[in-house]
N, CA, C and O atoms as a Tinker XYZ file with bonds, in Angstrom:
   280  protein
     1  N     15.900000   -9.493000   11.943000    73     2
     2  CA    15.651000   -8.489000   12.424000    64     1     3
     3  C     15.580000   -8.960000   14.055000    63     2     4     5
     4  O     16.473000   -8.823000   14.892000    81     3
     5  N     14.047000   -9.643000   14.265000    73     3     6
     6  CA    13.771000  -10.040000   15.634000    64     5     7
     7  C     15.300000  -11.318000   15.938000    63     6     8     9
     8  O     16.041000  -11.165000   16.909000    81     7
     9  N     15.441000  -12.146000   15.210000    73     7    10
    10  CA    16.868000  -12.910000   15.618000    64     9    11
    11  C     18.065000  -12.101000   16.198000    63    10    12    13
    12  O     18.591000  -12.067000   17.310000    81    11
    13  N     18.304000  -11.430000   14.959000    73    11    14
    14  CA    19.667000   -9.896000   15.615000    64    13    15
    15  C     19.187000   -9.572000   16.982000    63    14    16    17
    16  O     19.924000   -9.659000   17.964000    81    15
    17  N     17.663000   -9.111000   17.052000    73    15    18
    18  CA    18.123000   -8.262000   18.448000    64    17    19
    19  C     17.739000   -9.016000   19.937000    63    18    20    21
    20  O     17.856000   -8.558000   21.073000    81    19
    21  N     17.173000  -10.518000   19.429000    73    19    22
    22  CA    17.167000  -11.131000   20.429000    64    21    23
    23  C     19.170000  -11.515000   20.876000    63    22    24    25
    24  O     19.886000  -11.036000   21.755000    81    23
    25  N     19.366000  -12.227000   20.133000    73    23    26
    26  CA    21.163000  -12.494000   19.953000    64    25    27
    27  C     22.156000  -11.010000   20.461000    63    26    28    29
    28  O     23.264000  -11.017000   20.997000    81    27
    29  N     21.483000  -10.070000   20.153000    73    27    30
    30  CA    22.230000   -8.793000   20.793000    64    29    31
    31  C     21.912000   -8.515000   22.097000    63    30    32    33
    32  O     22.622000   -7.827000   22.831000    81    31
    33  N     20.602000   -9.154000   22.500000    73    31    34
    34  CA    20.625000   -8.617000   23.893000    64    33    35
    35  C     20.955000   -9.463000   24.820000    63    34    36    37
    36  O     20.701000   -8.939000   25.905000    81    35
    37  N     21.493000  -10.748000   24.983000    73    35    38
    38  CA    21.946000  -11.841000   25.108000    64    37    39
    39  C     23.730000  -11.664000   24.784000    63    38    40    41
    40  O     24.393000  -12.691000   24.933000    81    39
    41  N     24.271000  -10.725000   24.466000    73    39    42
    42  CA    25.847000  -10.409000   24.351000    64    41    43
    43  C     25.795000   -9.215000   25.545000    63    42    44    45
    44  O     25.017000   -8.727000   26.365000    81    43
    45  N     27.213000   -9.093000   25.042000    73    43    46
    46  CA    27.801000   -7.621000   25.808000    64    45    47
    47  C     28.756000   -6.927000   25.509000    63    46    48    49
    48  O     29.941000   -7.261000   25.517000    81    47
    49  N     28.282000   -5.872000   25.213000    73    47    50
    50  CA    30.007000   -4.435000   24.467000    64    49    51
    51  C     29.592000   -4.453000   22.996000    63    50    52    53
    52  O     28.503000   -4.183000   22.489000    81    51
    53  N     30.707000   -4.829000   22.461000    73    51    54
    54  CA    30.566000   -4.538000   20.893000    64    53    55
    55  C     30.017000   -5.353000   20.237000    63    54    56    57
    56  O     29.547000   -5.211000   19.108000    81    55
    57  N     30.035000   -6.373000   20.968000    73    55    58
    58  CA    29.316000   -7.874000   19.984000    64    57    59
    59  C     27.704000   -7.413000   20.088000    63    58    60    61
    60  O     27.050000   -7.705000   19.086000    81    59
    61  N     26.966000   -6.723000   21.180000    73    59    62
    62  CA    25.801000   -6.166000   21.383000    64    61    63
    63  C     25.515000   -5.662000   20.459000    63    62    64    65
    64  O     24.767000   -6.137000   19.605000    81    63
    65  N     26.232000   -4.215000   20.415000    73    63    66
    66  CA    25.749000   -3.626000   19.284000    64    65    67
    67  C     25.868000   -4.055000   17.666000    63    66    68    69
    68  O     25.168000   -3.704000   16.716000    81    67
    69  N     27.210000   -5.093000   17.731000    73    67    70
    70  CA    26.480000   -5.769000   16.122000    64    69    71
    71  C     26.054000   -5.895000   15.821000    63    70    72    73
    72  O     25.814000   -5.601000   14.650000    81    71
    73  N     25.257000   -6.701000   16.823000    73    71    74
    74  CA    23.653000   -7.201000   16.414000    64    73    75
    75  C     23.011000   -6.754000   16.396000    63    74    76    77
    76  O     22.098000   -7.275000   15.755000    81    75
    77  N     22.727000   -5.529000   16.937000    73    75    78
    78  CA    22.100000   -4.725000   16.859000    64    77    79
    79  C     21.884000   -3.487000   15.596000    63    78    80    81
    80  O     20.858000   -3.081000   15.049000    81    79
    81  N     23.008000   -3.195000   15.461000    73    79    82
    82  CA    23.645000   -2.591000   13.881000    64    81    83
    83  C     22.875000   -3.050000   12.630000    63    82    84    85
    84  O     22.390000   -2.309000   11.775000    81    83
    85  N     22.837000   -4.668000   12.671000    73    83    86
    86  CA    22.855000   -5.793000   11.732000    64    85    87
    87  C     21.190000   -6.238000   11.659000    63    86    88    89
    88  O     20.576000   -6.816000   10.762000    81    87
    89  N     20.668000   -5.645000   13.171000    73    87    90
    90  CA    19.069000   -5.417000   12.708000    64    89    91
    91  C     18.413000   -4.209000   12.505000    63    90    92    93
    92  O     17.406000   -4.143000   11.800000    81    91
    93  N     18.915000   -3.220000   13.082000    73    91    94
    94  CA    18.639000   -1.687000   12.092000    64    93    95
    95  C     18.653000   -1.891000   10.648000    63    94    96    97
    96  O     17.748000   -1.555000    9.885000    81    95
    97  N     20.169000   -2.687000   10.203000    73    95    98
    98  CA    20.255000   -2.284000    8.724000    64    97    99
    99  C     19.018000   -3.180000    7.999000    63    98   100   101
   100  O     18.342000   -2.707000    7.085000    81    99
   101  N     18.807000   -4.636000    8.575000    73    99   102
   102  CA    18.115000   -5.218000    7.919000    64   101   103
   103  C     16.793000   -4.992000    7.654000    63   102   104   105
   104  O     16.201000   -5.358000    6.639000    81   103
   105  N     16.069000   -4.030000    9.114000    73   103   106
   106  CA    14.549000   -3.217000    8.704000    64   105   107
   107  C     14.535000   -1.948000    8.095000    63   106   108   109
   108  O     13.503000   -1.560000    7.549000    81   107
   109  N     15.789000   -1.089000    8.124000    73   107   110
   110  CA    15.784000    0.027000    6.464000    64   109   111
   111  C     15.714000   -1.100000    5.440000    63   110   112   113
   112  O     14.548000   -0.966000    5.070000    81   111
   113  N     16.246000   -2.214000    4.681000    73   111   114
   114  CA    16.468000   -3.068000    4.094000    64   113   115
   115  C     14.847000   -3.318000    3.336000    63   114   116   117
   116  O     14.341000   -3.231000    2.217000    81   115
   117  N     14.542000   -3.593000    4.405000    73   115   118
   118  CA    12.988000   -4.123000    4.318000    64   117   119
   119  C     12.257000   -3.319000    4.032000    63   118   120   121
   120  O     11.231000   -3.636000    3.430000    81   119
   121  N     12.461000   -2.296000    4.285000    73   119   122
   122  CA    11.753000   -1.013000    4.796000    64   121   123
   123  C     11.572000   -0.487000    2.557000    63   122   124   125
   124  O     10.511000   -0.140000    2.037000    81   123
   125  N     12.722000   -0.603000    1.921000    73   123   126
   126  CA    13.372000   -0.470000    1.067000    64   125   127
   127  C     12.257000   -1.313000    0.038000    63   126   128   129
   128  O     11.574000   -0.833000   -0.867000    81   127
   129  N     12.306000   -2.296000    0.365000    73   127   130
   130  CA    12.113000   -3.533000   -0.642000    64   129   131
   131  C     10.601000   -2.898000   -0.864000    63   130   132   133
   132  O     10.217000   -2.329000   -1.886000    81   131
   133  N      9.684000   -3.179000    0.579000    73   131   134
   134  CA     8.389000   -2.737000    0.386000    64   133   135
   135  C      8.220000   -1.681000   -0.669000    63   134   136   137
   136  O      7.884000   -2.018000   -1.804000    81   135
   137  N      8.408000   -0.582000   -0.399000    73   135   138
   138  CA     8.256000    0.853000   -0.960000    64   137   139
   139  C      8.719000    0.459000   -2.657000    63   138   140   141
   140  O      8.257000    1.074000   -3.618000    81   139
   141  N      9.494000   -0.430000   -2.746000    73   139   142
   142  CA     9.887000   -0.901000   -4.075000    64   141   143
   143  C      8.702000   -1.492000   -4.637000    63   142   144   145
   144  O      8.176000   -1.107000   -5.682000    81   143
   145  N      8.236000   -2.580000   -3.807000    73   143   146
   146  CA     7.103000   -3.457000   -4.317000    64   145   147
   147  C      6.285000   -2.126000   -4.623000    63   146   148   149
   148  O      6.512000   -1.563000   -5.694000    81   147
   149  N      5.684000   -1.783000   -4.062000    73   147   150
   150  CA     4.823000   -0.955000   -3.927000    64   149   151
   151  C      4.512000    0.074000   -4.452000    63   150   152   153
   152  O      3.337000    0.428000   -4.349000    81   151
   153  N      5.402000    0.850000   -5.147000    73   151   154
   154  CA     6.117000    1.772000   -6.528000    64   153   155
   155  C      5.805000    0.767000   -8.132000    63   154   156   157
   156  O      5.442000    1.105000   -9.259000    81   155
   157  N      6.149000   -0.512000   -7.532000    73   155   158
   158  CA     6.162000   -1.300000   -8.573000    64   157   159
   159  C      4.639000   -1.492000   -8.832000    63   158   160   161
   160  O      4.399000   -1.394000  -10.035000    81   159
   161  N      3.970000   -1.641000   -8.369000    73   159   162
   162  CA     2.641000   -1.878000   -7.780000    64   161   163
   163  C      2.161000   -3.243000   -8.427000    63   162   164   165
   164  O      1.427000   -3.637000   -9.333000    81   163
   165  N      3.271000   -3.898000   -7.116000    73   163   166
   166  CA     3.380000   -5.546000   -7.406000    64   165   167
   167  C      2.316000   -5.754000   -6.142000    63   166   168   169
   168  O      1.535000   -6.703000   -6.203000    81   167
   169  N      2.288000   -4.700000   -4.796000    73   167   170
   170  CA     0.946000   -4.948000   -4.004000    64   169   171
   171  C      0.580000   -3.480000   -3.800000    63   170   172   173
   172  O      1.162000   -2.493000   -4.249000    81   171
   173  N     -0.781000   -3.560000   -2.836000    73   171   174
   174  CA    -1.491000   -2.709000   -2.739000    64   173   175
   175  C     -0.695000   -1.336000   -2.147000    63   174   176   177
   176  O      0.508000   -1.332000   -1.883000    81   175
   177  N     -1.365000   -0.470000   -2.029000    73   175   178
   178  CA    -0.487000    0.510000   -0.772000    64   177   179
   179  C     -1.313000    0.278000    0.403000    63   178   180   181
   180  O     -0.808000    0.950000    1.303000    81   179
   181  N     -2.125000   -0.215000    0.749000    73   179   182
   182  CA    -3.037000   -0.485000    1.802000    64   181   183
   183  C     -2.040000   -1.467000    2.739000    63   182   184   185
   184  O     -1.609000   -1.202000    3.861000    81   183
   185  N     -1.771000   -2.849000    1.831000    73   183   186
   186  CA    -0.813000   -3.669000    2.131000    64   185   187
   187  C      0.276000   -3.166000    3.153000    63   186   188   189
   188  O      0.421000   -3.418000    4.350000    81   187
   189  N      1.148000   -2.204000    2.102000    73   187   190
   190  CA     2.178000   -2.157000    2.433000    64   189   191
   191  C      2.234000   -0.717000    3.714000    63   190   192   193
   192  O      3.046000   -0.684000    4.639000    81   191
   193  N      1.399000    0.124000    3.504000    73   191   194
   194  CA     1.220000    1.441000    4.436000    64   193   195
   195  C      1.091000    0.149000    6.485000    63   194   196   197
   196  O      1.593000    0.466000    7.563000    81   195
   197  N      0.723000   -0.420000    6.344000    73   195   198
   198  CA     0.493000   -1.195000    7.909000    64   197   199
   199  C      1.831000   -1.791000    8.166000    63   198   200   201
   200  O      2.287000   -1.472000    9.264000    81   199
   201  N      2.824000   -2.820000    7.217000    73   199   202
   202  CA     3.797000   -3.157000    7.087000    64   201   203
   203  C      4.895000   -1.969000    7.180000    63   202   204   205
   204  O      5.936000   -2.174000    7.804000    81   203
   205  N      4.708000   -1.021000    6.702000    73   203   206
   206  CA     5.750000    0.354000    6.823000    64   205   207
   207  C      5.851000    0.583000    7.964000    63   206   208   209
   208  O      6.930000    0.408000    8.531000    81   207
   209  N      4.669000    1.072000    8.673000    73   207   210
   210  CA     4.551000    1.599000   10.058000    64   209   211
   211  C      5.236000    0.613000   11.161000    63   210   212   213
   212  O      5.854000    1.147000   12.082000    81   211
   213  N      5.163000   -0.576000   11.109000    73   211   214
   214  CA     5.651000   -1.803000   12.001000    64   213   215
   215  C      7.345000   -0.971000   11.732000    63   214   216   217
   216  O      7.992000   -0.235000   12.477000    81   215
   217  N      7.622000   -1.483000   10.374000    73   215   218
   218  CA     8.938000   -0.882000   10.184000    64   217   219
   219  C      9.592000   -0.078000   10.630000    63   218   220   221
   220  O     10.749000   -0.301000   10.986000    81   219
   221  N      8.974000    1.145000   10.730000    73   219   222
   222  CA     9.492000    2.200000   11.312000    64   221   223
   223  C      9.621000    2.285000   12.670000    63   222   224   225
   224  O     10.554000    2.919000   13.163000    81   223
   225  N      8.600000    1.586000   13.504000    73   223   226
   226  CA     8.683000    1.370000   14.720000    64   225   227
   227  C      9.868000    0.815000   14.798000    63   226   228   229
   228  O     10.738000    1.589000   15.198000    81   227
   229  N     10.342000   -0.660000   14.466000    73   227   230
   230  CA    11.178000   -1.040000   14.969000    64   229   231
   231  C     12.826000   -0.445000   14.469000    63   230   232   233
   232  O     13.952000   -0.728000   14.879000    81   231
   233  N     12.356000    0.444000   13.459000    73   231   234
   234  CA    13.973000    1.345000   13.062000    64   233   235
   235  C     13.903000    2.032000   14.586000    63   234   236   237
   236  O     14.772000    2.092000   15.456000    81   235
   237  N     12.637000    2.486000   14.570000    73   235   238
   238  CA    12.745000    3.641000   16.374000    64   237   239
   239  C     13.207000    3.121000   17.211000    63   238   240   241
   240  O     13.614000    3.868000   18.101000    81   239
   241  N     13.379000    1.849000   17.386000    73   239   242
   242  CA    13.346000    0.869000   19.088000    64   241   243
   243  C     14.394000    0.864000   18.162000    63   242   244   245
   244  O     14.848000    2.007000   18.108000    81   243
   245  N     14.957000    0.149000   17.449000    73   243   246
   246  CA    16.397000   -0.200000   17.497000    64   245   247
   247  C     17.312000    0.881000   17.412000    63   246   248   249
   248  O     18.428000    0.669000   17.887000    81   247
   249  N     17.017000    2.344000   16.756000    73   247   250
   250  CA    17.985000    3.459000   17.038000    64   249   251
   251  C     18.202000    3.437000   18.755000    63   250   252   253
   252  O     19.200000    3.440000   19.475000    81   251
   253  N     17.299000    3.423000   18.909000    73   251   254
   254  CA    17.454000    3.919000   20.477000    64   253   255
   255  C     18.486000    2.570000   21.292000    63   254   256   257
   256  O     19.385000    2.948000   22.044000    81   255
   257  N     18.368000    1.725000   21.172000    73   255   258
   258  CA    18.847000    0.848000   21.447000    64   257   259
   259  C     20.917000    0.970000   21.056000    63   258   260   261
   260  O     21.888000    0.534000   21.674000    81   259
   261  N     20.795000    1.701000   19.879000    73   259   262
   262  CA    22.208000    2.004000   19.568000    64   261   263
   263  C     22.640000    3.372000   19.756000    63   262   264   265
   264  O     23.759000    3.813000   19.494000    81   263
   265  N     21.385000    4.174000   20.365000    73   263   266
   266  CA    22.036000    5.640000   20.656000    64   265   267
   267  C     21.152000    5.832000   22.018000    63   266   268   269
   268  O     20.393000    6.797000   21.928000    81   267
   269  N     21.107000    5.383000   22.812000    73   267   270
   270  CA    20.581000    5.612000   24.374000    64   269   271
   271  C     20.874000    7.222000   24.526000    63   270   272   273
   272  O     21.875000    7.886000   24.255000    81   271
   273  N     19.381000    7.637000   25.161000    73   271   274
   274  CA    19.853000    8.407000   25.658000    64   273   275
   275  C     20.879000    8.502000   27.081000    63   274   276   277
   276  O     21.118000    7.511000   27.771000    81   275
   277  N     21.294000    9.550000   27.300000    73   275   278
   278  CA    21.793000    9.699000   28.863000    64   277   279
   279  C     21.603000   10.660000   29.872000    63   278   280
   280  O     22.114000   10.501000   30.981000    81   279
């Protein structure tokens, strides 16, 4: 995610958006992986909670990059 966000920042036009879309998708994938691990009881709820909150923030910030308010 960080690498795609940074690379998108250095690009222009559709290429920029492409990298940000990849970063957004990666954040969603990561969130899903953590939720699966949590449900499988492979990690504790407390361990996943902080990471899930951070991933939600990354998703929200990336969404704003993809859909700026005008």
